XYZ file of N, CA and C in Angstrom:
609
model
N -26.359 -14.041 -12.816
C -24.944 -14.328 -13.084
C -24.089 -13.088 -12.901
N -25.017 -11.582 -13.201
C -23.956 -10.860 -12.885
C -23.511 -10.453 -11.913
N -24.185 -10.641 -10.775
C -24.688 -9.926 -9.804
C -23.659 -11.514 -9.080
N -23.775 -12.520 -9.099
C -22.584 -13.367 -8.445
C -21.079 -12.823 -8.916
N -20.659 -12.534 -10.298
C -19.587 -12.260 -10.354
C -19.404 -11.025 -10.185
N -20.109 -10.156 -9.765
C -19.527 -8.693 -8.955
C -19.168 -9.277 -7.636
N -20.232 -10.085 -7.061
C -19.835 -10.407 -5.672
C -18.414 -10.743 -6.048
N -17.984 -11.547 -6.652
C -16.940 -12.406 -6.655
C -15.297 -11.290 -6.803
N -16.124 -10.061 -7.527
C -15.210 -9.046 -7.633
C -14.978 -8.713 -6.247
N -15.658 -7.925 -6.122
C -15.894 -7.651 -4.404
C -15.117 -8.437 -3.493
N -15.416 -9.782 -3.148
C -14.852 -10.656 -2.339
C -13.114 -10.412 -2.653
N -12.517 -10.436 -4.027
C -11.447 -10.542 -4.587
C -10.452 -9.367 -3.889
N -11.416 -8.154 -4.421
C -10.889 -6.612 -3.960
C -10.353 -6.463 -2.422
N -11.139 -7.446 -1.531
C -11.284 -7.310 -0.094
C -9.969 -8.367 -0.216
N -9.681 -9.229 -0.587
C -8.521 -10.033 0.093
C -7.420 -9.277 -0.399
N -7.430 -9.262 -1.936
C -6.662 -8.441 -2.257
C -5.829 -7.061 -1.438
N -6.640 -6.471 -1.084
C -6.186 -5.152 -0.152
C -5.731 -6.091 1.262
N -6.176 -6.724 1.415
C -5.561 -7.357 2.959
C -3.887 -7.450 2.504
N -4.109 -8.013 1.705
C -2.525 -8.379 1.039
C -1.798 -7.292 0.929
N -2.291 -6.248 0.427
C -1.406 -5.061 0.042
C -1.347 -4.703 1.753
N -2.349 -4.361 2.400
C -1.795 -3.689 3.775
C -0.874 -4.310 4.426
N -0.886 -6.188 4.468
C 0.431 -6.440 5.074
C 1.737 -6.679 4.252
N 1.495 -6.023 2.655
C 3.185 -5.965 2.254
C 3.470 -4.212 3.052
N 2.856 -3.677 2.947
C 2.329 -1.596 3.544
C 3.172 -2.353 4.684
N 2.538 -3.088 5.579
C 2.932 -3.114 6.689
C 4.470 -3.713 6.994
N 4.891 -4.674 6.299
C 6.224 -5.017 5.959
C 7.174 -3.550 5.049
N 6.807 -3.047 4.727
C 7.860 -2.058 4.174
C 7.902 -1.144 5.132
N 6.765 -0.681 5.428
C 6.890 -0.018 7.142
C 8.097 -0.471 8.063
N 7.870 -1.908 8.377
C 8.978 -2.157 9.448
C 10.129 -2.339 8.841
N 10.502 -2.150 7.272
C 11.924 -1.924 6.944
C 12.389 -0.612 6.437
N 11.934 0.547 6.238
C 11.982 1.732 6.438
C 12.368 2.197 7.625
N 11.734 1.623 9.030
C 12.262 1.804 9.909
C 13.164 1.322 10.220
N 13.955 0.305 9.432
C 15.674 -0.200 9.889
C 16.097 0.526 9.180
N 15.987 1.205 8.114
C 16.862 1.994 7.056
C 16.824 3.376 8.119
N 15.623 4.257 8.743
C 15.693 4.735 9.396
C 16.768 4.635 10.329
N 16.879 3.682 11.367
C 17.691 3.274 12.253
C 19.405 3.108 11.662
N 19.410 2.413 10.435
C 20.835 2.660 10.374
C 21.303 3.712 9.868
N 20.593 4.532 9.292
C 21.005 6.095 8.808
C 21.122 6.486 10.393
N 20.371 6.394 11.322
C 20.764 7.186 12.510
C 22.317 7.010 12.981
N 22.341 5.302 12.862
C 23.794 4.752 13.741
C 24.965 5.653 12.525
N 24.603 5.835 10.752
C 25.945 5.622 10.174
C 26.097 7.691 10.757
N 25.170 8.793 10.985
C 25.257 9.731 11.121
C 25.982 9.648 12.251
N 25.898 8.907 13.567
C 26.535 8.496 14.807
C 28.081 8.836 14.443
N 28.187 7.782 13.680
C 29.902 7.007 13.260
C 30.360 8.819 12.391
N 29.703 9.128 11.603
C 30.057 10.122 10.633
C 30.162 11.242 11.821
N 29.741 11.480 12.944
C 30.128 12.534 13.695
C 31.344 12.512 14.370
N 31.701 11.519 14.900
C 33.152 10.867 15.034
C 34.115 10.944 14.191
N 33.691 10.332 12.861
C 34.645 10.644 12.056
C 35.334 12.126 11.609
N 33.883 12.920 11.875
C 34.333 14.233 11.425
C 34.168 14.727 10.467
N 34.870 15.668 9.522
C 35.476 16.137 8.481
C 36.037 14.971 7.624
N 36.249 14.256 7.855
C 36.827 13.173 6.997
C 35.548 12.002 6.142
N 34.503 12.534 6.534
C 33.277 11.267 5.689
C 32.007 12.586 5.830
N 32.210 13.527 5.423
C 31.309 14.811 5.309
C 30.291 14.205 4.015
N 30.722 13.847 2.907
C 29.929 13.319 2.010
C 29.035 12.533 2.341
N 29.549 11.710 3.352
C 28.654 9.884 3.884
C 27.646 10.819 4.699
N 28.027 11.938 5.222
C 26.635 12.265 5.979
C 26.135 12.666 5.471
N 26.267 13.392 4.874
C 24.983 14.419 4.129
C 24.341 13.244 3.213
N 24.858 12.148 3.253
C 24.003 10.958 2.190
C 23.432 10.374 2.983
N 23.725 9.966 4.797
C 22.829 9.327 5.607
C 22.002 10.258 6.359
N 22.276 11.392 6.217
C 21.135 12.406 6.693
C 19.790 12.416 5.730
N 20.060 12.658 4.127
C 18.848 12.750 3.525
C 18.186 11.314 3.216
N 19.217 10.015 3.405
C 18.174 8.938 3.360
C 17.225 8.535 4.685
N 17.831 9.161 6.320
C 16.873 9.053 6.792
C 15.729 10.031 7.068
N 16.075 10.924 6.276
C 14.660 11.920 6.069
C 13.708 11.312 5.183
N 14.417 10.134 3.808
C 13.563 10.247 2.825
C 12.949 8.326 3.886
N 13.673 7.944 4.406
C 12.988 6.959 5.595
C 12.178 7.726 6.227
N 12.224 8.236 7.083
C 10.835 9.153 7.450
C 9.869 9.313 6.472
N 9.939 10.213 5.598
C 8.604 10.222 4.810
C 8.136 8.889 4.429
N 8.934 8.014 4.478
C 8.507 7.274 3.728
C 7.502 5.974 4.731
N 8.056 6.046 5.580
C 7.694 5.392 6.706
C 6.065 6.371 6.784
N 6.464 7.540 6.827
C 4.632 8.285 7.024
C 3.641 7.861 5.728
N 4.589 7.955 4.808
C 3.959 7.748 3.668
C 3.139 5.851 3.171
N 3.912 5.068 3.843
C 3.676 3.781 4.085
C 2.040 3.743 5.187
N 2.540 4.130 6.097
C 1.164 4.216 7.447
C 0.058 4.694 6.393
N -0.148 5.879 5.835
C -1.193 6.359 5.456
C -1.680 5.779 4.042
N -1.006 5.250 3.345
C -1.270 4.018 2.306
C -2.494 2.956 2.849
N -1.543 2.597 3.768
C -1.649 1.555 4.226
C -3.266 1.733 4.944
N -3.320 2.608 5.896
C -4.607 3.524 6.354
C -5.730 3.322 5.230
N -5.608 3.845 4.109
C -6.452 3.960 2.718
C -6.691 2.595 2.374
N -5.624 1.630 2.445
C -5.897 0.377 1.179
C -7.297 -0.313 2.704
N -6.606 -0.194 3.950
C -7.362 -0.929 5.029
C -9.287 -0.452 4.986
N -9.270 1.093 4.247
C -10.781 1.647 4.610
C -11.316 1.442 3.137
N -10.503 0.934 2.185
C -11.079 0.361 0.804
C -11.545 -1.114 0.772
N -10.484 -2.047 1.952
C -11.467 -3.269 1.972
C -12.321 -2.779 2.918
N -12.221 -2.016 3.781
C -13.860 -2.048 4.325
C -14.937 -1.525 3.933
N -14.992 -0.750 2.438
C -15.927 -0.342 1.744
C -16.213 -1.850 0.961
N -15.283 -2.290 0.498
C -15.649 -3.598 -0.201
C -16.308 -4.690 0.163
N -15.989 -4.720 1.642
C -16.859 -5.641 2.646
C -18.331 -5.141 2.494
N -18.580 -3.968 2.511
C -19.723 -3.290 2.783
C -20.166 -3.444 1.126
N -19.480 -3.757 0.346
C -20.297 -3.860 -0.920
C -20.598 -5.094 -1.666
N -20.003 -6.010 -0.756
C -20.174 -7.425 -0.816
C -21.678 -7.676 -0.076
N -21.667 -7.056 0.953
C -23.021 -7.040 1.798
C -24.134 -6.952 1.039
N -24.095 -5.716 0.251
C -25.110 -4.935 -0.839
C -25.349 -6.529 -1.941
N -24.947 -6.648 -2.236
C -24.669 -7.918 -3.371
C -25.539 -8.910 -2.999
N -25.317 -9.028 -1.334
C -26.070 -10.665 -0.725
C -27.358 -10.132 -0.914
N -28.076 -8.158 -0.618
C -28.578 -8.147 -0.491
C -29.951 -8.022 -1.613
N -28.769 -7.872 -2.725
C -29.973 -7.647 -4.017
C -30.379 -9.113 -4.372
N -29.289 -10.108 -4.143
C -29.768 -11.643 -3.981
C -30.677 -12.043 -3.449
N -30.769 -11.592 -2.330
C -31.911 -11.897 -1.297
C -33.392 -11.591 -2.153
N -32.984 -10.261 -2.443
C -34.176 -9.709 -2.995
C -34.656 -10.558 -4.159
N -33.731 -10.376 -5.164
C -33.794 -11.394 -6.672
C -34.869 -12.669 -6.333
N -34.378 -13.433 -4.782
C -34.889 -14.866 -4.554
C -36.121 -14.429 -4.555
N -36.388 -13.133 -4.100
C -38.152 -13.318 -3.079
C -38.850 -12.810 -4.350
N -38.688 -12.102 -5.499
C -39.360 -11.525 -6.744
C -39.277 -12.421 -7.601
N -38.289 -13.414 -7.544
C -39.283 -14.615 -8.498
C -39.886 -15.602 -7.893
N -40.360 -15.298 -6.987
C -41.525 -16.102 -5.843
C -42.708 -15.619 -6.493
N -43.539 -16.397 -7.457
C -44.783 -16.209 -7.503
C -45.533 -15.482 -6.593
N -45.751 -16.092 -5.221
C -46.521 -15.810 -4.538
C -45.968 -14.857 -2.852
N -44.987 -14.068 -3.841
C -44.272 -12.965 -3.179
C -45.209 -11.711 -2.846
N -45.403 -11.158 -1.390
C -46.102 -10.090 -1.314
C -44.985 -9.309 -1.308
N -45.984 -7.565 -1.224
C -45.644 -6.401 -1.257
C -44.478 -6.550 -2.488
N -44.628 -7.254 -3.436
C -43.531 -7.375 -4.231
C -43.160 -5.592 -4.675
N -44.090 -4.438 -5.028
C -43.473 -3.203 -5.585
C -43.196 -2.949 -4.612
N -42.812 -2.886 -2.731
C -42.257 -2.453 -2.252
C -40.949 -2.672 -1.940
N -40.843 -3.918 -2.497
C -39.766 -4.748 -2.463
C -38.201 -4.605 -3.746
N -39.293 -4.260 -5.077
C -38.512 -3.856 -5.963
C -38.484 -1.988 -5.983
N -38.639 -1.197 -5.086
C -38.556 -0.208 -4.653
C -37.453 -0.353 -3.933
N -37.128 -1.277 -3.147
C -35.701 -1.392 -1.670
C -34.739 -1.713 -3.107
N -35.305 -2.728 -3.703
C -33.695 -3.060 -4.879
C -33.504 -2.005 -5.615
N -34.480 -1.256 -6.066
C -33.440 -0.429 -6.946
C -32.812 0.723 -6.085
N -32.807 1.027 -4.751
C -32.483 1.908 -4.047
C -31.557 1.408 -3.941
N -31.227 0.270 -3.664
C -29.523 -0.648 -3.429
C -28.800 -0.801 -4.290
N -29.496 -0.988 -5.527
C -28.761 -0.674 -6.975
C -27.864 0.677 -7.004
N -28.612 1.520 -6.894
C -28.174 3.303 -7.085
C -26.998 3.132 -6.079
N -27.538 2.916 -4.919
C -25.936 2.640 -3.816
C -24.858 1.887 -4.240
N -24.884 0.627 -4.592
C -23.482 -0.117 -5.037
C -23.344 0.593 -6.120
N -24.245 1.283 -7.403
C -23.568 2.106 -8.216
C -22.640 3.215 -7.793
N -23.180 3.480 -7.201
C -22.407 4.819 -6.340
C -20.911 4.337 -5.355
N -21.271 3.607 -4.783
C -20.320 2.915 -4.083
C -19.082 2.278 -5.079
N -19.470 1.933 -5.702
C -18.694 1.124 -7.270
C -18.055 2.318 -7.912
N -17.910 3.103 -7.834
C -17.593 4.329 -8.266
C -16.228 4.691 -7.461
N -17.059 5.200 -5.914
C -15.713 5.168 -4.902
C -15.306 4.537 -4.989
N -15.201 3.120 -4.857
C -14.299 2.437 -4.597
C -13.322 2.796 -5.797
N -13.601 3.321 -7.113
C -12.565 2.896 -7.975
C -11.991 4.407 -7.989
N -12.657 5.436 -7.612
C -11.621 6.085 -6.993
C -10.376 6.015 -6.292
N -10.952 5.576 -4.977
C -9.991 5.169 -4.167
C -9.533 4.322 -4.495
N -9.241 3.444 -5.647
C -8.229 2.665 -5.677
C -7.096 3.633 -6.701
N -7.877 3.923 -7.519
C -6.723 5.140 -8.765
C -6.029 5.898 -7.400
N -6.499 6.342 -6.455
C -5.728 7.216 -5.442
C -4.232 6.457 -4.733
N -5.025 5.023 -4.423
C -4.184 4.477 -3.806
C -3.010 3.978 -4.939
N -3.017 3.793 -6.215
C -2.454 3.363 -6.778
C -1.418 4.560 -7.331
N -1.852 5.702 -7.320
C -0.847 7.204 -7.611
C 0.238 6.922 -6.293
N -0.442 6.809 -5.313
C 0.178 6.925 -3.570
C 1.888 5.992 -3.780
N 1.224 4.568 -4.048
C 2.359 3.695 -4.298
C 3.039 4.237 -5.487
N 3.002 4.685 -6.525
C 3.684 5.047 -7.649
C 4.607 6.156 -6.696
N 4.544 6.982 -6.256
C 5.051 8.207 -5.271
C 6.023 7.375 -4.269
N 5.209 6.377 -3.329
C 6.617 5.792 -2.677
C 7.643 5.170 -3.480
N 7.327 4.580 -4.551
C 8.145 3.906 -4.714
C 9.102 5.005 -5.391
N 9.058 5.601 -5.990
C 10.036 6.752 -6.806
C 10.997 7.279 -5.684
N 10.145 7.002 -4.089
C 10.919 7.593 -3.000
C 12.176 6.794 -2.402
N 11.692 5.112 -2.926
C 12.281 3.826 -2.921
C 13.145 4.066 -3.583
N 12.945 4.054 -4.935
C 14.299 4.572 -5.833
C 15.293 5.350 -5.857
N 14.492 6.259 -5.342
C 15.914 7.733 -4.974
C 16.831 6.902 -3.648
N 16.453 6.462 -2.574
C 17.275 5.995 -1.687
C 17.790 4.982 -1.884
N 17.801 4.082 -2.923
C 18.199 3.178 -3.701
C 19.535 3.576 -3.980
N 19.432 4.736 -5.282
C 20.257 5.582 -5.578
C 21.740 5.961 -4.703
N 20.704 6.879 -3.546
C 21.530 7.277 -2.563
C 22.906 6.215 -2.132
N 21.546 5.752 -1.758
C 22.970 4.089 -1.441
C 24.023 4.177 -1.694
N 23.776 3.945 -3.277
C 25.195 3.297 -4.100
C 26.352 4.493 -3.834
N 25.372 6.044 -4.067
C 26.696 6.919 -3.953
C 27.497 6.939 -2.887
N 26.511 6.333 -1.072
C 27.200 6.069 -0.594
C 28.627 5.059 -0.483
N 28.182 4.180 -1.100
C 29.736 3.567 -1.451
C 30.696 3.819 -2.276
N 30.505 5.191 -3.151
C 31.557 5.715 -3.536
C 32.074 6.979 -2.226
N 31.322 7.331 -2.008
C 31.478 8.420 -0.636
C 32.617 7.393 0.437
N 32.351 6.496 1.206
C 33.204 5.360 1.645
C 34.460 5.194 1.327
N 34.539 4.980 -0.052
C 35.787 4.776 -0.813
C 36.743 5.939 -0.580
N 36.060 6.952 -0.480
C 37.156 8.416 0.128
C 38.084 8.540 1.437
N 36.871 7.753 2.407
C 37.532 7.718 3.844
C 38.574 6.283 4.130
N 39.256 6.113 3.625
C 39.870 4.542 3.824
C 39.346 4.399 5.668
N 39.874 5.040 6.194
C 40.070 4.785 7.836
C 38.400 4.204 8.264
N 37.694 4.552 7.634
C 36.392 4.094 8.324
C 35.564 3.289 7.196
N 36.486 2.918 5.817
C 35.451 2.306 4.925
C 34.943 0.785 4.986
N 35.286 0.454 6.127
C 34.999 -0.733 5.858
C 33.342 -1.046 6.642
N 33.707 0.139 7.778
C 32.094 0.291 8.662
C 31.188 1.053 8.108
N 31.661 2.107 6.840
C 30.835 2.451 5.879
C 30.075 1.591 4.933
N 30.990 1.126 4.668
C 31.018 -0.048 3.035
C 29.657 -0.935 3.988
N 29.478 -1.568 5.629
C 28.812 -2.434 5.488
C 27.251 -1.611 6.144
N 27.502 -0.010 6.159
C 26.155 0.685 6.227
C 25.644 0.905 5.257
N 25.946 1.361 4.062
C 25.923 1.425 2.966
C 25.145 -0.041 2.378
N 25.648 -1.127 2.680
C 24.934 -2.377 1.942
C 24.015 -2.524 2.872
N 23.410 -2.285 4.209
C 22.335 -2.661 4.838
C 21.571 -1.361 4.286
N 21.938 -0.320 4.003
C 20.551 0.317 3.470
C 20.220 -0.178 2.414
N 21.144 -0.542 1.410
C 20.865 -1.106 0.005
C 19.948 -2.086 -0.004
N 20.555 -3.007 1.180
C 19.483 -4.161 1.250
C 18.275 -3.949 1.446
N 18.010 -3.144 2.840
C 16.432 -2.597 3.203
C 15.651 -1.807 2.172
N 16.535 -0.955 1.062
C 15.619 -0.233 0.258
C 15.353 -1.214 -0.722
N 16.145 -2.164 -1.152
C 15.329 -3.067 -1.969
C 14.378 -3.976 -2.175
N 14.307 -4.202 -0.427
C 13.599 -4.877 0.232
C 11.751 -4.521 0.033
N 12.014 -3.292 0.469
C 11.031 -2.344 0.803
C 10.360 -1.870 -1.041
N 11.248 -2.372 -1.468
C 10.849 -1.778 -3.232
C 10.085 -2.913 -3.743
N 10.690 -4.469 -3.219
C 10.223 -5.556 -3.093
C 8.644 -5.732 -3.080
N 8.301 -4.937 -1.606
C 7.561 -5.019 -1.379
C 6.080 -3.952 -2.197
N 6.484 -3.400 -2.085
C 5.787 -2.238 -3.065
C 5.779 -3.029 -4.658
N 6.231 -2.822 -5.032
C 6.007 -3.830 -6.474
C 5.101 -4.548 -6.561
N 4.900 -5.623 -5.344
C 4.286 -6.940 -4.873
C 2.443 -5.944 -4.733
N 2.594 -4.923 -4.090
C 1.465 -4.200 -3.839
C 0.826 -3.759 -5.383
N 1.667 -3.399 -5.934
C 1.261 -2.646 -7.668
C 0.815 -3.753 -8.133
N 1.612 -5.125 -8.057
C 1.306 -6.139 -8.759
C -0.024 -6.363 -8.593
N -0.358 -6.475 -7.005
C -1.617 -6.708 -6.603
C -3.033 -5.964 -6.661
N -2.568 -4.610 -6.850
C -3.751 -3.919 -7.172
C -4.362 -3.890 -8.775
N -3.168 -4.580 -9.272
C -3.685 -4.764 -10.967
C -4.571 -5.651 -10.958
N -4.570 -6.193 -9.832
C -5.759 -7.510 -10.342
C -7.040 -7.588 -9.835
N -7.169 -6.397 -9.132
C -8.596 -5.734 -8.761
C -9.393 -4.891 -9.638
């Protein structure tokens, strides 16, 4: 019985992380629109000049903190993908102490001590393995705590951008609606991350 509901852990851990890599992978591709419209509102803010100096220096550091964050997403994402494939690999281990379990209560099982020699060698491994993995998940779970704080600050940023806006009348209205598409994408992207925390709690 225990040895099915580890599998069952196992199996869980592996979908689980599938899930988290494609929310990873969805905040990825909206980091990169927040990216992209910090590029266009720096565009407009060079034009403008001297007159929306604040709005840039606020769409300059949100698409820096889009960049990191976008790197910081890939390599998450990298980690949660090589944790289900340890999990796959420890689901394997599982079928295989089963296997074993079947043939040692076979009465008329040969080489049976060579046999319970291979299981406890597979034991020591998924112990060991059971270990990493929960490493690497405490790792991966610091990782997301870090983006998202990075989520938040550009969150932040945002809003000041729409007080920054409010300064330039002549261009606030193409501010005012850069300003709400980053808002949107960083919440989006916070959305998504949450959805990931949520999900690794249940591994």
């Amino acid at each position: 019985m225990k040895s099915r509901n580890t599998k069952k852990s196992h199996n869980h851990a592996f979908v689980a992380l599938a899930k988290i890599s494609r929310e990873l992978y969805l905040a990825t591709s909206k980091a990169q629109e927040v990216s992209l419209i910090a590029k266009n509102a720096r565009a407009l803010a060079v034009r403008a000049g001297d007159k929306v100096l604040g709005f840039k220096a606020i769409t300059d550091f949100i698409d820096d903190l889009a960049t990191s964050t976008i790197q910081l997403a890939k390599a998450i994402n990298e980690e949660a993908l090589e944790i289900a494939h340890k999990a796959a690999q420890l689901q394997r281990k599982e079928f295989g102490l089963e296997q074993f379990d079947l043939v040692l209560k076979n009465p008329e099982a040969t080489h049976a001590e060579s046999i319970i020699a291979l299981k406890e060698k597979l034991e020591k491994e998924l112990y060991i393995s059971g270990k990493e993995q929960r490493r690497s998940l405490n790792s991966l779970i610091s990782n997301l705590m870090d983006i998202q704080q990075e989520i938040r600050s550009a969150g932040i940023i945002a809003l000041n951008a729409k007080v920054e806006s409010a300064k330039s009348p002549e261009y606030q209205s193409s501010l005012d609606v850069i300003a709400d598409d980053i808002l949107h994408s960083t919440n989006q992207i916070k959305e998504r991350i949450d959805r990931s925390q949520s999900i690794i709690k249940t591994i």
